[in-house]
PDB file of C-alpha atoms in Angstrom:
ATOM      1  CA  UNK A1331     -53.111 -78.270  69.235  1.00  0.00           C
ATOM      2  CA  UNK A1332     -56.171 -77.629  69.204  1.00  0.00           C
ATOM      3  CA  UNK A1333     -59.397 -80.326  69.905  1.00  0.00           C
ATOM      4  CA  UNK A1334     -63.209 -78.768  68.820  1.00  0.00           C
ATOM      5  CA  UNK A1335     -66.142 -79.114  71.232  1.00  0.00           C
ATOM      6  CA  UNK A1336     -70.024 -79.060  71.678  1.00  0.00           C
ATOM      7  CA  UNK A1337     -71.752 -75.561  72.800  1.00  0.00           C
ATOM      8  CA  UNK A1338     -72.376 -77.285  76.837  1.00  0.00           C
ATOM      9  CA  UNK A1339     -68.566 -77.587  76.973  1.00  0.00           C
ATOM     10  CA  UNK A1340     -67.433 -74.291  75.817  1.00  0.00           C
ATOM     11  CA  UNK A1341     -69.893 -72.918  78.034  1.00  0.00           C
ATOM     12  CA  UNK A1342     -68.034 -74.220  81.459  1.00  0.00           C
ATOM     13  CA  UNK A1343     -64.312 -73.449  79.296  1.00  0.00           C
ATOM     14  CA  UNK A1344     -66.069 -69.628  78.807  1.00  0.00           C
ATOM     15  CA  UNK A1345     -67.808 -69.235  81.640  1.00  0.00           C
ATOM     16  CA  UNK A1346     -70.711 -68.545  79.859  1.00  0.00           C
ATOM     17  CA  UNK A1347     -74.109 -68.891  79.256  1.00  0.00           C
ATOM     18  CA  UNK A1348     -75.155 -71.440  76.188  1.00  0.00           C
ATOM     19  CA  UNK A1349     -78.217 -68.801  75.797  1.00  0.00           C
ATOM     20  CA  UNK A1350     -74.888 -66.233  75.636  1.00  0.00           C
ATOM     21  CA  UNK A1351     -73.385 -67.912  72.604  1.00  0.00           C
ATOM     22  CA  UNK A1352     -76.461 -68.219  71.225  1.00  0.00           C
ATOM     23  CA  UNK A1353     -76.922 -64.509  71.395  1.00  0.00           C
ATOM     24  CA  UNK A1354     -73.161 -64.010  70.433  1.00  0.00           C
ATOM     25  CA  UNK A1355     -73.408 -66.347  67.736  1.00  0.00           C
ATOM     26  CA  UNK A1356     -76.509 -64.656  66.366  1.00  0.00           C
ATOM     27  CA  UNK A1357     -75.042 -60.645  66.585  1.00  0.00           C
ATOM     28  CA  UNK A1358     -71.836 -62.247  65.061  1.00  0.00           C
ATOM     29  CA  UNK A1359     -70.127 -61.535  68.007  1.00  0.00           C
ATOM     30  CA  UNK A1360     -68.091 -65.323  68.862  1.00  0.00           C
ATOM     31  CA  UNK A1361     -69.833 -67.395  66.144  1.00  0.00           C
ATOM     32  CA  UNK A1362     -68.941 -70.740  66.561  1.00  0.00           C
ATOM     33  CA  UNK A1363     -66.111 -72.320  65.066  1.00  0.00           C
ATOM     34  CA  UNK A1364     -68.700 -74.915  62.752  1.00  0.00           C
ATOM     35  CA  UNK A1365     -72.602 -75.379  62.693  1.00  0.00           C
ATOM     36  CA  UNK A1366     -73.636 -79.353  61.990  1.00  0.00           C
ATOM     37  CA  UNK A1367     -75.762 -79.177  59.320  1.00  0.00           C
ATOM     38  CA  UNK A1368     -78.066 -81.402  59.729  1.00  0.00           C
ATOM     39  CA  UNK A1369     -78.656 -80.757  63.253  1.00  0.00           C
ATOM     40  CA  UNK A1370     -78.046 -77.067  63.796  1.00  0.00           C
ATOM     41  CA  UNK A1371     -75.529 -77.865  66.652  1.00  0.00           C
ATOM     42  CA  UNK A1372     -72.946 -75.645  67.415  1.00  0.00           C
ATOM     43  CA  UNK A1373     -69.254 -76.472  68.032  1.00  0.00           C
ATOM     44  CA  UNK A1374     -66.088 -74.342  68.958  1.00  0.00           C
ATOM     45  CA  UNK A1375     -62.522 -74.874  68.773  1.00  0.00           C
ATOM     46  CA  UNK A1376     -60.715 -74.218  71.627  1.00  0.00           C
ATOM     47  CA  UNK A1377     -58.577 -71.732  70.670  1.00  0.00           C
ATOM     48  CA  UNK A1378     -61.884 -69.111  70.992  1.00  0.00           C
ATOM     49  CA  UNK A1379     -61.643 -69.396  74.564  1.00  0.00           C
ATOM     50  CA  UNK A1380     -59.527 -66.471  74.913  1.00  0.00           C
ATOM     51  CA  UNK A1381     -61.521 -64.742  73.061  1.00  0.00           C
ATOM     52  CA  UNK A1382     -64.555 -65.159  75.039  1.00  0.00           C
ATOM     53  CA  UNK A1383     -63.116 -64.505  77.661  1.00  0.00           C
ATOM     54  CA  UNK A1384     -61.865 -60.833  76.592  1.00  0.00           C
ATOM     55  CA  UNK A1385     -65.954 -60.866  75.346  1.00  0.00           C
ATOM     56  CA  UNK A1386     -66.862 -61.696  79.319  1.00  0.00           C
ATOM     57  CA  UNK A1387     -64.832 -59.384  80.320  1.00  0.00           C
ATOM     58  CA  UNK A1388     -65.776 -56.304  78.472  1.00  0.00           C
ATOM     59  CA  UNK A1389     -69.265 -57.141  78.497  1.00  0.00           C
ATOM     60  CA  UNK A1390     -68.948 -56.471  82.772  1.00  0.00           C
ATOM     61  CA  UNK A1391     -67.287 -53.270  81.899  1.00  0.00           C
ATOM     62  CA  UNK A1392     -70.103 -52.777  80.554  1.00  0.00           C
ATOM     63  CA  UNK A1393     -68.134 -51.843  76.857  1.00  0.00           C
ATOM     64  CA  UNK A1394     -71.344 -51.821  74.854  1.00  0.00           C
ATOM     65  CA  UNK A1395     -70.912 -54.132  71.622  1.00  0.00           C
ATOM     66  CA  UNK A1396     -70.249 -52.293  68.457  1.00  0.00           C
ATOM     67  CA  UNK A1397     -66.746 -51.578  70.951  1.00  0.00           C
ATOM     68  CA  UNK A1398     -66.230 -54.772  71.622  1.00  0.00           C
ATOM     69  CA  UNK A1399     -66.946 -55.295  67.945  1.00  0.00           C
ATOM     70  CA  UNK A1400     -64.065 -53.047  67.316  1.00  0.00           C
ATOM     71  CA  UNK A1401     -62.009 -54.352  69.942  1.00  0.00           C
ATOM     72  CA  UNK A1402     -61.973 -57.854  68.584  1.00  0.00           C
ATOM     73  CA  UNK A1403     -61.631 -57.327  64.641  1.00  0.00           C
ATOM     74  CA  UNK A1404     -58.625 -54.757  65.558  1.00  0.00           C
ATOM     75  CA  UNK A1405     -55.698 -55.437  62.865  1.00  0.00           C
ATOM     76  CA  UNK A1406     -53.120 -55.851  65.855  1.00  0.00           C
ATOM     77  CA  UNK A1407     -52.689 -55.985  69.346  1.00  0.00           C
ATOM     78  CA  UNK A1408     -51.425 -52.580  69.573  1.00  0.00           C
ATOM     79  CA  UNK A1409     -54.584 -50.771  68.376  1.00  0.00           C
ATOM     80  CA  UNK A1410     -56.356 -53.749  70.389  1.00  0.00           C
ATOM     81  CA  UNK A1411     -54.718 -52.715  73.556  1.00  0.00           C
ATOM     82  CA  UNK A1412     -55.292 -48.851  72.775  1.00  0.00           C
ATOM     83  CA  UNK A1413     -59.153 -49.614  73.065  1.00  0.00           C
ATOM     84  CA  UNK A1414     -58.778 -51.261  76.073  1.00  0.00           C
ATOM     85  CA  UNK A1415     -56.947 -48.337  77.628  1.00  0.00           C
ATOM     86  CA  UNK A1416     -59.326 -46.163  76.081  1.00  0.00           C
ATOM     87  CA  UNK A1417     -62.422 -47.887  77.700  1.00  0.00           C
ATOM     88  CA  UNK A1418     -60.689 -48.417  80.834  1.00  0.00           C
ATOM     89  CA  UNK A1419     -59.551 -44.936  81.434  1.00  0.00           C
ATOM     90  CA  UNK A1420     -63.230 -44.080  81.695  1.00  0.00           C
ATOM     91  CA  UNK A1421     -64.113 -46.651  83.460  1.00  0.00           C
ATOM     92  CA  UNK A1422     -61.989 -45.054  86.388  1.00  0.00           C
ATOM     93  CA  UNK A1423     -63.052 -41.557  86.263  1.00  0.00           C
ATOM     94  CA  UNK A1424     -66.511 -43.308  85.600  1.00  0.00           C
ATOM     95  CA  UNK A1425     -65.994 -45.229  89.072  1.00  0.00           C
ATOM     96  CA  UNK A1426     -64.100 -41.385  90.485  1.00  0.00           C
ATOM     97  CA  UNK A1427     -67.349 -39.570  89.811  1.00  0.00           C
ATOM     98  CA  UNK A1428     -69.468 -42.453  91.329  1.00  0.00           C
ATOM     99  CA  UNK A1429     -67.309 -42.158  94.330  1.00  0.00           C
ATOM    100  CA  UNK A1430     -67.771 -38.078  94.576  1.00  0.00           C
ATOM    101  CA  UNK A1431     -71.485 -38.089  94.728  1.00  0.00           C
ATOM    102  CA  UNK A1432     -71.399 -40.887  97.163  1.00  0.00           C
ATOM    103  CA  UNK A1433     -69.390 -38.523  99.097  1.00  0.00           C
ATOM    104  CA  UNK A1434     -72.115 -35.540  98.314  1.00  0.00           C
ATOM    105  CA  UNK A1435     -74.798 -37.588  98.995  1.00  0.00           C
ATOM    106  CA  UNK A1436     -73.060 -38.923 102.409  1.00  0.00           C
ATOM    107  CA  UNK A1437     -72.939 -35.598 103.202  1.00  0.00           C
ATOM    108  CA  UNK A1438     -76.421 -34.561 102.737  1.00  0.00           C
ATOM    109  CA  UNK A1439     -77.166 -36.774 105.017  1.00  0.00           C
ATOM    110  CA  UNK A1440     -75.337 -35.323 108.095  1.00  0.00           C
ATOM    111  CA  UNK A1441     -77.287 -32.261 110.174  1.00  0.00           C
ATOM    112  CA  UNK A1442     -76.262 -28.888 108.333  1.00  0.00           C
ATOM    113  CA  UNK A1443     -73.431 -27.176 109.642  1.00  0.00           C
ATOM    114  CA  UNK A1444     -73.384 -24.629 111.782  1.00  0.00           C
ATOM    115  CA  UNK A1445     -71.610 -22.161 109.759  1.00  0.00           C
ATOM    116  CA  UNK A1446     -73.024 -19.863 107.525  1.00  0.00           C
ATOM    117  CA  UNK A1447     -72.794 -19.586 103.795  1.00  0.00           C
ATOM    118  CA  UNK A1448     -69.639 -16.440 103.826  1.00  0.00           C
ATOM    119  CA  UNK A1449     -71.142 -13.550 101.180  1.00  0.00           C
ATOM    120  CA  UNK A1450     -68.460 -11.397  99.634  1.00  0.00           C
ATOM    121  CA  UNK A1451     -70.339  -8.426  97.425  1.00  0.00           C
ATOM    122  CA  UNK A1452     -68.012  -7.571  94.861  1.00  0.00           C
ATOM    123  CA  UNK A1453     -68.638  -4.468  91.983  1.00  0.00           C
ATOM    124  CA  UNK A1454     -66.634  -5.710  88.819  1.00  0.00           C
ATOM    125  CA  UNK A1455     -65.848  -2.949  85.879  1.00  0.00           C
ATOM    126  CA  UNK A1456     -65.989  -3.946  82.225  1.00  0.00           C
ATOM    127  CA  UNK A1457     -62.705  -5.924  81.093  1.00  0.00           C
ATOM    128  CA  UNK A1458     -61.582  -6.876  77.719  1.00  0.00           C
ATOM    129  CA  UNK A1459     -60.643 -10.802  77.150  1.00  0.00           C
ATOM    130  CA  UNK A1460     -59.937 -14.133  74.688  1.00  0.00           C
ATOM    131  CA  UNK A1461     -63.159 -16.112  74.441  1.00  0.00           C
ATOM    132  CA  UNK A1462     -64.310 -18.985  72.887  1.00  0.00           C
ATOM    133  CA  UNK A1463     -68.119 -18.882  72.670  1.00  0.00           C
ATOM    134  CA  UNK A1464     -70.749 -22.414  72.692  1.00  0.00           C
ATOM    135  CA  UNK A1465     -73.962 -23.772  72.765  1.00  0.00           C
ATOM    136  CA  UNK A1466     -72.795 -26.611  75.107  1.00  0.00           C
ATOM    137  CA  UNK A1467     -74.970 -29.834  76.684  1.00  0.00           C
ATOM    138  CA  UNK A1468     -75.184 -30.478  80.840  1.00  0.00           C
ATOM    139  CA  UNK A1469     -73.271 -33.459  79.828  1.00  0.00           C
ATOM    140  CA  UNK A1470     -70.714 -32.350  77.727  1.00  0.00           C
ATOM    141  CA  UNK A1471     -69.522 -29.719  79.866  1.00  0.00           C
ATOM    142  CA  UNK A1472     -66.323 -30.975  81.580  1.00  0.00           C
ATOM    143  CA  UNK A1473     -64.908 -31.456  77.490  1.00  0.00           C
ATOM    144  CA  UNK A1474     -65.866 -28.642  76.497  1.00  0.00           C
ATOM    145  CA  UNK A1475     -64.228 -26.830  78.770  1.00  0.00           C
ATOM    146  CA  UNK A1476     -60.958 -28.554  79.379  1.00  0.00           C
ATOM    147  CA  UNK A1477     -60.418 -28.121  75.778  1.00  0.00           C
ATOM    148  CA  UNK A1478     -61.329 -24.724  74.666  1.00  0.00           C
ATOM    149  CA  UNK A1479     -59.522 -23.343  78.520  1.00  0.00           C
ATOM    150  CA  UNK A1480     -56.512 -25.514  76.734  1.00  0.00           C
ATOM    151  CA  UNK A1481     -56.756 -23.355  73.366  1.00  0.00           C
ATOM    152  CA  UNK A1482     -57.113 -20.059  75.222  1.00  0.00           C
ATOM    153  CA  UNK A1483     -53.596 -20.852  76.765  1.00  0.00           C
ATOM    154  CA  UNK A1484     -51.878 -21.932  74.680  1.00  0.00           C
ATOM    155  CA  UNK A1485     -52.775 -19.264  72.297  1.00  0.00           C
ATOM    156  CA  UNK A1486     -51.685 -16.437  74.564  1.00  0.00           C
ATOM    157  CA  UNK A1487     -48.956 -19.288  75.949  1.00  0.00           C
ATOM    158  CA  UNK A1488     -47.624 -18.767  71.772  1.00  0.00           C
ATOM    159  CA  UNK A1489     -48.289 -15.166  71.849  1.00  0.00           C
ATOM    160  CA  UNK A1490     -46.278 -14.436  74.616  1.00  0.00           C
ATOM    161  CA  UNK A1491     -49.623 -12.252  76.153  1.00  0.00           C
ATOM    162  CA  UNK A1492     -49.813 -13.482  80.317  1.00  0.00           C
ATOM    163  CA  UNK A1493     -53.314 -13.535  81.651  1.00  0.00           C
ATOM    164  CA  UNK A1494     -55.032 -10.698  83.234  1.00  0.00           C
ATOM    165  CA  UNK A1495     -56.394 -12.786  85.845  1.00  0.00           C
ATOM    166  CA  UNK A1496     -57.944 -16.600  86.178  1.00  0.00           C
ATOM    167  CA  UNK A1497     -59.771 -18.552  83.614  1.00  0.00           C
ATOM    168  CA  UNK A1498     -63.535 -18.284  83.845  1.00  0.00           C
ATOM    169  CA  UNK A1499     -66.937 -19.032  81.962  1.00  0.00           C
ATOM    170  CA  UNK A1500     -70.581 -17.407  81.276  1.00  0.00           C
ATOM    171  CA  UNK A1501     -73.502 -20.110  81.775  1.00  0.00           C
ATOM    172  CA  UNK A1502     -76.485 -18.619  79.892  1.00  0.00           C
ATOM    173  CA  UNK A1503     -80.009 -19.071  81.482  1.00  0.00           C
ATOM    174  CA  UNK A1504     -81.051 -21.239  79.382  1.00  0.00           C
ATOM    175  CA  UNK A1505     -77.786 -23.462  79.974  1.00  0.00           C
ATOM    176  CA  UNK A1506     -79.814 -24.595  83.456  1.00  0.00           C
ATOM    177  CA  UNK A1507     -83.412 -24.231  82.398  1.00  0.00           C
ATOM    178  CA  UNK A1508     -83.488 -26.144  79.244  1.00  0.00           C
ATOM    179  CA  UNK A1509     -79.311 -28.622  80.316  1.00  0.00           C
ATOM    180  CA  UNK A1510     -78.338 -27.102  76.928  1.00  0.00           C
ATOM    181  CA  UNK A1511     -77.474 -23.296  76.256  1.00  0.00           C
ATOM    182  CA  UNK A1512     -74.419 -20.898  76.128  1.00  0.00           C
ATOM    183  CA  UNK A1513     -71.383 -20.890  77.746  1.00  0.00           C
ATOM    184  CA  UNK A1514     -68.501 -18.858  77.201  1.00  0.00           C
ATOM    185  CA  UNK A1515     -64.721 -19.451  78.583  1.00  0.00           C
ATOM    186  CA  UNK A1516     -62.536 -17.081  79.240  1.00  0.00           C
ATOM    187  CA  UNK A1517     -59.198 -15.245  80.191  1.00  0.00           C
ATOM    188  CA  UNK A1518     -58.662 -11.748  80.849  1.00  0.00           C
ATOM    189  CA  UNK A1519     -56.439 -10.161  79.093  1.00  0.00           C
ATOM    190  CA  UNK A1520     -55.064  -6.376  79.699  1.00  0.00           C
ATOM    191  CA  UNK A1521     -56.519  -3.018  77.587  1.00  0.00           C
ATOM    192  CA  UNK A1522     -52.825  -2.909  75.691  1.00  0.00           C
ATOM    193  CA  UNK A1523     -53.068  -6.627  74.712  1.00  0.00           C
ATOM    194  CA  UNK A1524     -56.026  -5.820  72.741  1.00  0.00           C
ATOM    195  CA  UNK A1525     -55.464  -5.840  69.397  1.00  0.00           C
ATOM    196  CA  UNK A1526     -52.531  -9.284  69.684  1.00  0.00           C
ATOM    197  CA  UNK A1527     -54.858 -10.749  71.130  1.00  0.00           C
ATOM    198  CA  UNK A1528     -57.745 -10.128  68.285  1.00  0.00           C
ATOM    199  CA  UNK A1529     -55.372 -12.528  66.418  1.00  0.00           C
ATOM    200  CA  UNK A1530     -55.524 -15.107  68.099  1.00  0.00           C
ATOM    201  CA  UNK A1531     -58.830 -15.674  68.418  1.00  0.00           C
ATOM    202  CA  UNK A1532     -62.648 -13.598  69.916  1.00  0.00           C
ATOM    203  CA  UNK A1533     -61.778 -11.094  72.150  1.00  0.00           C
ATOM    204  CA  UNK A1534     -64.571  -9.848  73.801  1.00  0.00           C
ATOM    205  CA  UNK A1535     -65.677  -7.142  76.814  1.00  0.00           C
ATOM    206  CA  UNK A1536     -66.812  -8.529  79.966  1.00  0.00           C
ATOM    207  CA  UNK A1537     -69.627  -6.029  80.829  1.00  0.00           C
ATOM    208  CA  UNK A1538     -69.635  -3.846  84.167  1.00  0.00           C
ATOM    209  CA  UNK A1539     -71.441  -5.978  87.217  1.00  0.00           C
ATOM    210  CA  UNK A1540     -72.316  -6.574  90.780  1.00  0.00           C
ATOM    211  CA  UNK A1541     -72.144  -9.389  92.521  1.00  0.00           C
ATOM    212  CA  UNK A1542     -72.876 -11.844  95.422  1.00  0.00           C
ATOM    213  CA  UNK A1543     -69.902 -14.388  95.353  1.00  0.00           C
ATOM    214  CA  UNK A1544     -69.501 -17.458  97.267  1.00  0.00           C
ATOM    215  CA  UNK A1545     -66.352 -19.875  96.931  1.00  0.00           C
ATOM    216  CA  UNK A1546     -67.169 -23.182  96.103  1.00  0.00           C
ATOM    217  CA  UNK A1547     -63.716 -26.054  97.482  1.00  0.00           C
ATOM    218  CA  UNK A1548     -63.591 -29.317  96.436  1.00  0.00           C
ATOM    219  CA  UNK A1549     -65.000 -30.982  93.425  1.00  0.00           C
ATOM    220  CA  UNK A1550     -68.184 -30.076  91.737  1.00  0.00           C
ATOM    221  CA  UNK A1551     -70.017 -33.388  92.097  1.00  0.00           C
ATOM    222  CA  UNK A1552     -71.753 -31.164  94.734  1.00  0.00           C
ATOM    223  CA  UNK A1553     -71.302 -28.077  93.170  1.00  0.00           C
ATOM    224  CA  UNK A1554     -75.372 -27.539  93.112  1.00  0.00           C
ATOM    225  CA  UNK A1555     -74.988 -27.175  96.973  1.00  0.00           C
ATOM    226  CA  UNK A1556     -73.009 -24.713  96.799  1.00  0.00           C
ATOM    227  CA  UNK A1557     -74.764 -22.745  94.127  1.00  0.00           C
ATOM    228  CA  UNK A1558     -78.416 -23.783  95.936  1.00  0.00           C
ATOM    229  CA  UNK A1559     -77.115 -21.590  98.498  1.00  0.00           C
ATOM    230  CA  UNK A1560     -75.375 -18.852  97.292  1.00  0.00           C
ATOM    231  CA  UNK A1561     -79.045 -17.948  94.502  1.00  0.00           C
ATOM    232  CA  UNK A1562     -81.280 -18.720  97.492  1.00  0.00           C
ATOM    233  CA  UNK A1563     -79.067 -16.398  99.456  1.00  0.00           C
ATOM    234  CA  UNK A1564     -79.400 -13.840  97.026  1.00  0.00           C
ATOM    235  CA  UNK A1565     -83.365 -14.388  96.270  1.00  0.00           C
ATOM    236  CA  UNK A1566     -83.164 -14.008 100.384  1.00  0.00           C
ATOM    237  CA  UNK A1567     -81.213 -10.801 100.571  1.00  0.00           C
ATOM    238  CA  UNK A1568     -80.932  -8.537  96.855  1.00  0.00           C
ATOM    239  CA  UNK A1569     -82.945  -8.520  93.428  1.00  0.00           C
ATOM    240  CA  UNK A1570     -80.919 -11.116  90.279  1.00  0.00           C
ATOM    241  CA  UNK A1571     -80.921 -10.313  87.378  1.00  0.00           C
ATOM    242  CA  UNK A1572     -81.401 -12.848  85.282  1.00  0.00           C
ATOM    243  CA  UNK A1573     -78.381 -12.799  83.318  1.00  0.00           C
ATOM    244  CA  UNK A1574     -75.234 -15.475  82.986  1.00  0.00           C
ATOM    245  CA  UNK A1575     -73.569 -16.336  86.324  1.00  0.00           C
ATOM    246  CA  UNK A1576     -69.802 -16.252  86.332  1.00  0.00           C
ATOM    247  CA  UNK A1577     -67.466 -18.608  87.601  1.00  0.00           C
ATOM    248  CA  UNK A1578     -63.355 -17.801  88.540  1.00  0.00           C
ATOM    249  CA  UNK A1579     -61.380 -20.776  88.319  1.00  0.00           C
ATOM    250  CA  UNK A1580     -59.044 -19.922  91.540  1.00  0.00           C
ATOM    251  CA  UNK A1581     -57.568 -23.233  90.729  1.00  0.00           C
ATOM    252  CA  UNK A1582     -58.359 -26.413  88.764  1.00  0.00           C
ATOM    253  CA  UNK A1583     -58.132 -29.174  86.166  1.00  0.00           C
ATOM    254  CA  UNK A1584     -54.143 -29.026  85.424  1.00  0.00           C
ATOM    255  CA  UNK A1585     -53.004 -26.992  88.503  1.00  0.00           C
ATOM    256  CA  UNK A1586     -54.004 -29.291  91.406  1.00  0.00           C
ATOM    257  CA  UNK A1587     -55.915 -32.404  92.933  1.00  0.00           C
ATOM    258  CA  UNK A1588     -60.232 -32.388  93.045  1.00  0.00           C
ATOM    259  CA  UNK A1589     -60.330 -31.941  96.721  1.00  0.00           C
ATOM    260  CA  UNK A1590     -58.617 -28.350  95.940  1.00  0.00           C
ATOM    261  CA  UNK A1591     -60.471 -27.026  93.969  1.00  0.00           C
ATOM    262  CA  UNK A1592     -61.278 -22.911  94.904  1.00  0.00           C
ATOM    263  CA  UNK A1593     -64.292 -22.125  92.200  1.00  0.00           C
ATOM    264  CA  UNK A1594     -65.508 -18.867  93.137  1.00  0.00           C
ATOM    265  CA  UNK A1595     -69.383 -18.198  91.312  1.00  0.00           C
ATOM    266  CA  UNK A1596     -70.745 -14.387  91.287  1.00  0.00           C
ATOM    267  CA  UNK A1597     -74.078 -14.067  90.942  1.00  0.00           C
ATOM    268  CA  UNK A1598     -74.674 -11.020  89.186  1.00  0.00           C
ATOM    269  CA  UNK A1599     -76.809  -8.983  91.332  1.00  0.00           C
ATOM    270  CA  UNK A1600     -77.390  -5.361  89.678  1.00  0.00           C
ATOM    271  CA  UNK A1601     -75.550  -3.213  87.574  1.00  0.00           C
ATOM    272  CA  UNK A1602     -72.911  -0.557  88.085  1.00  0.00           C
TER     273      UNK A1602
END
């Protein structure tokens, strides 16, 4: 059995203010069961309480109103629950990122360590690679890399071709200057596999270069600190080329926990 109550009483039942209830009526998120035509008073049914509680929780999780509408208007519970799970997963990922940023900020407050950055000089000959290139925004780089490397490794595995080195990527100067630029994700291949890989996608030749190399351990939250330290070292001791930086992912997503990520940053300093 249900009952109809005025907006003030429904405010107590739902834990939503009268102001919020009026707003949700205006945007058709939670319209009242009836509205008195002569007074304009709003009345709500007690069977709307669960919907109101759901709206309140989703707003506390910062779900945008259009997404809340999609959840509430889902044709069945399975569709609704799938949308809710997707939002919760995004929230959990954001919480994890926030924790990493907080930890990185705390590290900035500590006195600098005594151990200097270890920089290795390395000459790398030209080599072929199966690659995907695209102009990518900084905000979308994580998803793009996950998708691109997944595509590359799946293609090689399906063709029975073993990578000839770790997955890597190059980042154009514009990526840093404009928060958007060309990124090339690639997996090195043996020269003997070039023709077979050409049927799988784009095969490129990475040019021979000399690099200053430093290793970044752990998640990418404080990646900028390793970039800053290595770039500063190069500026103080060498001459950097205005060419894409290479990153080599020795251990990363899908392999280990974030704390165990190992990434080589290769700063171009000269041609062979």
